[in-house]
mmCIF file with all atom_site columns, C-alpha atoms in Angstrom:
data_model
loop_
_atom_site.group_PDB
_atom_site.id
_atom_site.type_symbol
_atom_site.label_atom_id
_atom_site.label_alt_id
_atom_site.label_comp_id
_atom_site.label_asym_id
_atom_site.label_entity_id
_atom_site.label_seq_id
_atom_site.pdbx_PDB_ins_code
_atom_site.Cartn_x
_atom_site.Cartn_y
_atom_site.Cartn_z
_atom_site.occupancy
_atom_site.B_iso_or_equiv
_atom_site.pdbx_formal_charge
_atom_site.auth_seq_id
_atom_site.auth_comp_id
_atom_site.auth_asym_id
_atom_site.auth_atom_id
_atom_site.pdbx_PDB_model_num
ATOM 1  C CA . VAL R 1 1  ? 0.403   -8.722  2.654   1.00 0.00 ? 964  VAL R CA 1
ATOM 2  C CA . ARG R 1 2  ? 3.299   -9.734  0.459   1.00 0.00 ? 965  ARG R CA 1
ATOM 3  C CA . PRO R 1 3  ? 1.300   -12.363 -1.484  1.00 0.00 ? 966  PRO R CA 1
ATOM 4  C CA . VAL R 1 4  ? -0.691  -9.665  -3.309  1.00 0.00 ? 967  VAL R CA 1
ATOM 5  C CA . VAL R 1 5  ? 2.045   -7.096  -3.882  1.00 0.00 ? 968  VAL R CA 1
ATOM 6  C CA . GLU R 1 6  ? 3.397   -7.095  -7.421  1.00 0.00 ? 969  GLU R CA 1
ATOM 7  C CA . THR R 1 7  ? 5.261   -3.784  -7.204  1.00 0.00 ? 970  THR R CA 1
ATOM 8  C CA . GLY R 1 8  ? 6.631   -2.102  -4.085  1.00 0.00 ? 971  GLY R CA 1
ATOM 9  C CA . TYR R 1 9  ? 4.442   1.007   -4.281  1.00 0.00 ? 972  TYR R CA 1
ATOM 10 C CA . GLU R 1 10 ? 1.387   -1.173  -3.650  1.00 0.00 ? 973  GLU R CA 1
ATOM 11 C CA . ASN R 1 11 ? 2.550   -1.507  -0.040  1.00 0.00 ? 974  ASN R CA 1
ATOM 12 C CA . VAL R 1 12 ? 1.682   2.169   0.451   1.00 0.00 ? 975  VAL R CA 1
ATOM 13 C CA . LEU R 1 13 ? -1.847  1.545   -0.806  1.00 0.00 ? 976  LEU R CA 1
ATOM 14 C CA . LEU R 1 14 ? -2.295  -1.561  1.342   1.00 0.00 ? 977  LEU R CA 1
ATOM 15 C CA . VAL R 1 15 ? -1.179  0.189   4.516   1.00 0.00 ? 978  VAL R CA 1
ATOM 16 C CA . ARG R 1 16 ? -3.455  3.146   3.826   1.00 0.00 ? 979  ARG R CA 1
ATOM 17 C CA . LEU R 1 17 ? -6.398  0.839   3.189   1.00 0.00 ? 980  LEU R CA 1
ATOM 18 C CA . LEU R 1 18 ? -5.669  -1.087  6.401   1.00 0.00 ? 981  LEU R CA 1
ATOM 19 C CA . LEU R 1 19 ? -5.701  2.241   8.239   1.00 0.00 ? 982  LEU R CA 1
ATOM 20 C CA . GLU R 1 20 ? -9.063  3.140   6.705   1.00 0.00 ? 983  GLU R CA 1
ATOM 21 C CA . ILE R 1 21 ? -10.464 -0.200  7.836   1.00 0.00 ? 984  ILE R CA 1
ATOM 22 C CA . ARG R 1 22 ? -9.249  0.311   11.419  1.00 0.00 ? 985  ARG R CA 1
ATOM 23 C CA . VAL R 1 23 ? -9.976  4.052   11.713  1.00 0.00 ? 986  VAL R CA 1
ATOM 24 C CA . PRO R 1 24 ? -13.304 4.883   10.043  1.00 0.00 ? 987  PRO R CA 1
ATOM 25 C CA . SER R 1 25 ? -12.874 8.630   10.678  1.00 0.00 ? 988  SER R CA 1
ATOM 26 C CA . VAL R 1 26 ? -10.088 8.737   8.055   1.00 0.00 ? 989  VAL R CA 1
ATOM 27 C CA . ARG R 1 27 ? -11.995 6.664   5.511   1.00 0.00 ? 990  ARG R CA 1
ATOM 28 C CA . LYS R 1 28 ? -12.035 8.027   1.956   1.00 0.00 ? 991  LYS R CA 1
ATOM 29 C CA . SER R 1 29 ? -12.553 4.896   -0.108  1.00 0.00 ? 992  SER R CA 1
ATOM 30 C CA . SER R 1 30 ? -15.834 3.199   -0.848  1.00 0.00 ? 993  SER R CA 1
ATOM 31 C CA . VAL R 1 31 ? -14.307 -0.265  -0.433  1.00 0.00 ? 994  VAL R CA 1
ATOM 32 C CA . ALA R 1 32 ? -13.003 0.017   3.155   1.00 0.00 ? 995  ALA R CA 1
ATOM 33 C CA . GLU R 1 33 ? -16.245 -0.414  5.062   1.00 0.00 ? 996  GLU R CA 1
ATOM 34 C CA . GLY R 1 34 ? -16.703 -4.056  6.009   1.00 0.00 ? 997  GLY R CA 1
ATOM 35 C CA . LEU R 1 35 ? -13.538 -5.075  4.149   1.00 0.00 ? 998  LEU R CA 1
ATOM 36 C CA . THR R 1 36 ? -11.411 -7.792  5.757   1.00 0.00 ? 999  THR R CA 1
ATOM 37 C CA . VAL R 1 37 ? -7.783  -8.700  5.231   1.00 0.00 ? 1000 VAL R CA 1
ATOM 38 C CA . ASP R 1 38 ? -8.947  -11.893 3.538   1.00 0.00 ? 1001 ASP R CA 1
ATOM 39 C CA . ASP R 1 39 ? -11.077 -9.785  1.172   1.00 0.00 ? 1002 ASP R CA 1
ATOM 40 C CA . MET R 1 40 ? -8.034  -7.658  0.381   1.00 0.00 ? 1003 MET R CA 1
ATOM 41 C CA . LEU R 1 41 ? -5.886  -10.706 -0.329  1.00 0.00 ? 1004 LEU R CA 1
ATOM 42 C CA . GLU R 1 42 ? -8.522  -12.274 -2.536  1.00 0.00 ? 1005 GLU R CA 1
ATOM 43 C CA . ASN R 1 43 ? -9.620  -9.161  -4.436  1.00 0.00 ? 1006 ASN R CA 1
ATOM 44 C CA . TRP R 1 44 ? -6.578  -6.877  -4.515  1.00 0.00 ? 1007 TRP R CA 1
ATOM 45 C CA . ARG R 1 45 ? -6.493  -6.640  -8.310  1.00 0.00 ? 1008 ARG R CA 1
ATOM 46 C CA . THR R 1 46 ? -9.994  -5.144  -8.369  1.00 0.00 ? 1009 THR R CA 1
ATOM 47 C CA . ILE R 1 47 ? -9.590  -3.076  -5.190  1.00 0.00 ? 1010 ILE R CA 1
ATOM 48 C CA . LYS R 1 48 ? -6.308  -1.400  -6.195  1.00 0.00 ? 1011 LYS R CA 1
ATOM 49 C CA . PRO R 1 49 ? -7.613  0.652   -9.152  1.00 0.00 ? 1012 PRO R CA 1
ATOM 50 C CA . VAL R 1 50 ? -10.640 1.749   -7.117  1.00 0.00 ? 1013 VAL R CA 1
ATOM 51 C CA . VAL R 1 51 ? -8.589  3.170   -4.252  1.00 0.00 ? 1014 VAL R CA 1
ATOM 52 C CA . ILE R 1 52 ? -6.077  4.801   -6.600  1.00 0.00 ? 1015 ILE R CA 1
ATOM 53 C CA . GLU R 1 53 ? -8.925  6.646   -8.303  1.00 0.00 ? 1016 GLU R CA 1
ATOM 54 C CA . GLU R 1 54 ? -10.854 7.504   -5.130  1.00 0.00 ? 1017 GLU R CA 1
ATOM 55 C CA . TRP R 1 55 ? -7.733  8.769   -3.373  1.00 0.00 ? 1018 TRP R CA 1
ATOM 56 C CA . ASN R 1 56 ? -6.737  10.706  -6.477  1.00 0.00 ? 1019 ASN R CA 1
ATOM 57 C CA . GLU R 1 57 ? -3.316  9.072   -6.530  1.00 0.00 ? 1020 GLU R CA 1
ATOM 58 C CA . ASN R 1 58 ? -1.037  8.672   -9.507  1.00 0.00 ? 1021 ASN R CA 1
ATOM 59 C CA . ARG R 1 59 ? 0.588   5.268   -9.993  1.00 0.00 ? 1022 ARG R CA 1
ATOM 60 C CA . ASP R 1 60 ? 3.801   6.661   -11.480 1.00 0.00 ? 1023 ASP R CA 1
ATOM 61 C CA . ASP R 1 61 ? 4.170   9.220   -8.676  1.00 0.00 ? 1024 ASP R CA 1
ATOM 62 C CA . LEU R 1 62 ? 3.727   6.482   -6.070  1.00 0.00 ? 1025 LEU R CA 1
ATOM 63 C CA . ILE R 1 63 ? 6.311   4.306   -7.814  1.00 0.00 ? 1026 ILE R CA 1
ATOM 64 C CA . ASP R 1 64 ? 8.795   7.212   -7.836  1.00 0.00 ? 1027 ASP R CA 1
ATOM 65 C CA . LEU R 1 65 ? 8.148   8.067   -4.174  1.00 0.00 ? 1028 LEU R CA 1
ATOM 66 C CA . PHE R 1 66 ? 8.424   4.455   -3.027  1.00 0.00 ? 1029 PHE R CA 1
ATOM 67 C CA . GLY R 1 67 ? 11.655  4.031   -4.995  1.00 0.00 ? 1030 GLY R CA 1
ATOM 68 C CA . LYS R 1 68 ? 13.213  7.196   -3.564  1.00 0.00 ? 1031 LYS R CA 1
ATOM 69 C CA . VAL R 1 69 ? 12.387  6.263   0.028   1.00 0.00 ? 1032 VAL R CA 1
ATOM 70 C CA . ARG R 1 70 ? 13.596  2.682   -0.485  1.00 0.00 ? 1033 ARG R CA 1
ATOM 71 C CA . ASP R 1 71 ? 16.837  3.807   -2.118  1.00 0.00 ? 1034 ASP R CA 1
ATOM 72 C CA . GLU R 1 72 ? 17.548  6.383   0.612   1.00 0.00 ? 1035 GLU R CA 1
ATOM 73 C CA . TRP R 1 73 ? 16.892  3.785   3.302   1.00 0.00 ? 1036 TRP R CA 1
ATOM 74 C CA . MET R 1 74 ? 19.209  1.296   1.594   1.00 0.00 ? 1037 MET R CA 1
ATOM 75 C CA . ASP R 1 75 ? 21.923  3.952   1.161   1.00 0.00 ? 1038 ASP R CA 1
ATOM 76 C CA . ASN R 1 76 ? 21.691  5.071   4.793   1.00 0.00 ? 1039 ASN R CA 1
ATOM 77 C CA . ASP R 1 77 ? 21.063  1.808   6.652   1.00 0.00 ? 1040 ASP R CA 1
ATOM 78 C CA . MET R 1 78 ? 21.274  -1.360  4.605   1.00 0.00 ? 1041 MET R CA 1
ATOM 79 C CA . CYS R 1 79 ? 21.115  -3.606  7.705   1.00 0.00 ? 1042 CYS R CA 1
ATOM 80 C CA . THR R 1 80 ? 17.679  -2.417  8.839   1.00 0.00 ? 1043 THR R CA 1
ATOM 81 C CA . TRP R 1 81 ? 16.402  -2.435  5.271   1.00 0.00 ? 1044 TRP R CA 1
ATOM 82 C CA . ILE R 1 82 ? 17.434  -6.070  4.852   1.00 0.00 ? 1045 ILE R CA 1
ATOM 83 C CA . GLY R 1 83 ? 15.971  -6.932  8.259   1.00 0.00 ? 1046 GLY R CA 1
ATOM 84 C CA . SER R 1 84 ? 12.643  -5.365  7.338   1.00 0.00 ? 1047 SER R CA 1
ATOM 85 C CA . ASN R 1 85 ? 12.460  -7.179  4.015   1.00 0.00 ? 1048 ASN R CA 1
ATOM 86 C CA . ARG R 1 86 ? 13.102  -10.780 5.003   1.00 0.00 ? 1049 ARG R CA 1
#
Protein backbone atom coordinates (compact mmCIF):
# COMPACT_ATOMS: atom_id res chain seq x y z
CA VAL A 1 0.00 0.00 0.00
CA ARG A 2 2.99 2.30 0.08
CA PRO A 3 2.17 3.97 -3.27
CA VAL A 4 -0.80 5.83 -1.74
CA VAL A 5 0.64 6.70 1.66
CA GLU A 6 1.77 10.31 1.94
CA THR A 7 2.14 10.38 5.72
CA GLY A 8 2.81 7.45 8.04
CA TYR A 9 -0.46 7.69 9.99
CA GLU A 10 -2.35 6.76 6.82
CA ASN A 11 -1.04 3.21 7.25
CA VAL A 12 -3.30 2.88 10.29
CA LEU A 13 -6.32 3.89 8.21
CA LEU A 14 -5.40 1.55 5.36
CA VAL A 15 -4.99 -1.45 7.64
CA ARG A 16 -8.29 -0.73 9.37
CA LEU A 17 -10.07 -0.39 6.04
CA LEU A 18 -8.53 -3.66 4.81
CA LEU A 19 -9.85 -5.31 7.97
CA GLU A 20 -13.33 -3.92 7.33
CA ILE A 21 -13.22 -5.32 3.80
CA ARG A 22 -12.21 -8.79 5.02
CA VAL A 23 -14.38 -8.92 8.17
CA PRO A 24 -17.81 -7.40 7.47
CA SER A 25 -18.91 -7.80 11.11
CA VAL A 26 -16.49 -5.01 12.13
CA ARG A 27 -17.47 -2.70 9.28
CA LYS A 28 -18.17 0.91 10.24
CA SER A 29 -17.44 2.77 7.02
CA SER A 30 -19.77 3.22 4.10
CA VAL A 31 -16.96 2.70 1.58
CA ALA A 32 -15.77 -0.79 2.63
CA GLU A 33 -18.50 -2.90 1.08
CA GLY A 34 -17.42 -4.07 -2.36
CA LEU A 35 -14.17 -2.09 -2.16
CA THR A 36 -11.08 -3.72 -3.66
CA VAL A 37 -7.41 -3.04 -3.08
CA ASP A 38 -7.24 -1.60 -6.58
CA ASP A 39 -10.11 0.75 -5.69
CA MET A 40 -8.21 1.84 -2.59
CA LEU A 41 -5.04 2.50 -4.56
CA GLU A 42 -6.88 4.46 -7.21
CA ASN A 43 -9.20 6.46 -4.95
CA TRP A 44 -7.35 6.84 -1.65
CA ARG A 45 -7.48 10.65 -1.69
CA THR A 46 -11.29 10.59 -1.73
CA ILE A 47 -11.66 7.56 0.56
CA LYS A 48 -9.36 8.84 3.33
CA PRO A 49 -11.48 11.83 4.46
CA VAL A 50 -14.63 9.69 4.40
CA VAL A 51 -13.24 7.03 6.73
CA ILE A 52 -11.67 9.61 9.05
CA GLU A 53 -15.08 11.24 9.47
CA GLU A 54 -17.09 8.01 9.71
CA TRP A 55 -14.70 6.52 12.25
CA ASN A 56 -14.66 9.78 14.19
CA GLU A 57 -10.88 9.93 14.06
CA ASN A 58 -8.72 13.01 14.39
CA ARG A 59 -5.87 13.40 11.90
CA ASP A 60 -3.55 15.15 14.35
CA ASP A 61 -4.16 12.51 17.05
CA LEU A 62 -3.38 9.74 14.56
CA ILE A 63 -0.19 11.50 13.48
CA ASP A 64 0.91 11.83 17.13
CA LEU A 65 0.08 8.19 17.93
CA PHE A 66 1.83 6.86 14.83
CA GLY A 67 4.89 8.99 15.59
CA LYS A 68 5.08 7.83 19.21
CA VAL A 69 4.81 4.15 18.29
CA ARG A 70 7.35 4.53 15.47
CA ASP A 71 9.81 6.41 17.68
CA GLU A 72 9.50 3.87 20.52
CA TRP A 73 10.03 1.01 18.09
CA MET A 74 13.10 2.70 16.62
CA ASP A 75 14.50 3.44 20.10
CA ASN A 76 13.94 -0.13 21.30
CA ASP A 77 14.74 -2.20 18.21
CA MET A 78 16.16 -0.33 15.25
CA CYS A 79 17.01 -3.55 13.36
CA THR A 80 13.43 -4.81 13.15
CA TRP A 81 12.16 -1.33 12.36
CA ILE A 82 14.56 -1.06 9.42
CA GLY A 83 13.67 -4.59 8.30
CA SER A 84 9.97 -3.77 8.33
CA ASN A 85 10.44 -0.57 6.35
CA ARG A 86 12.51 -1.72 3.40
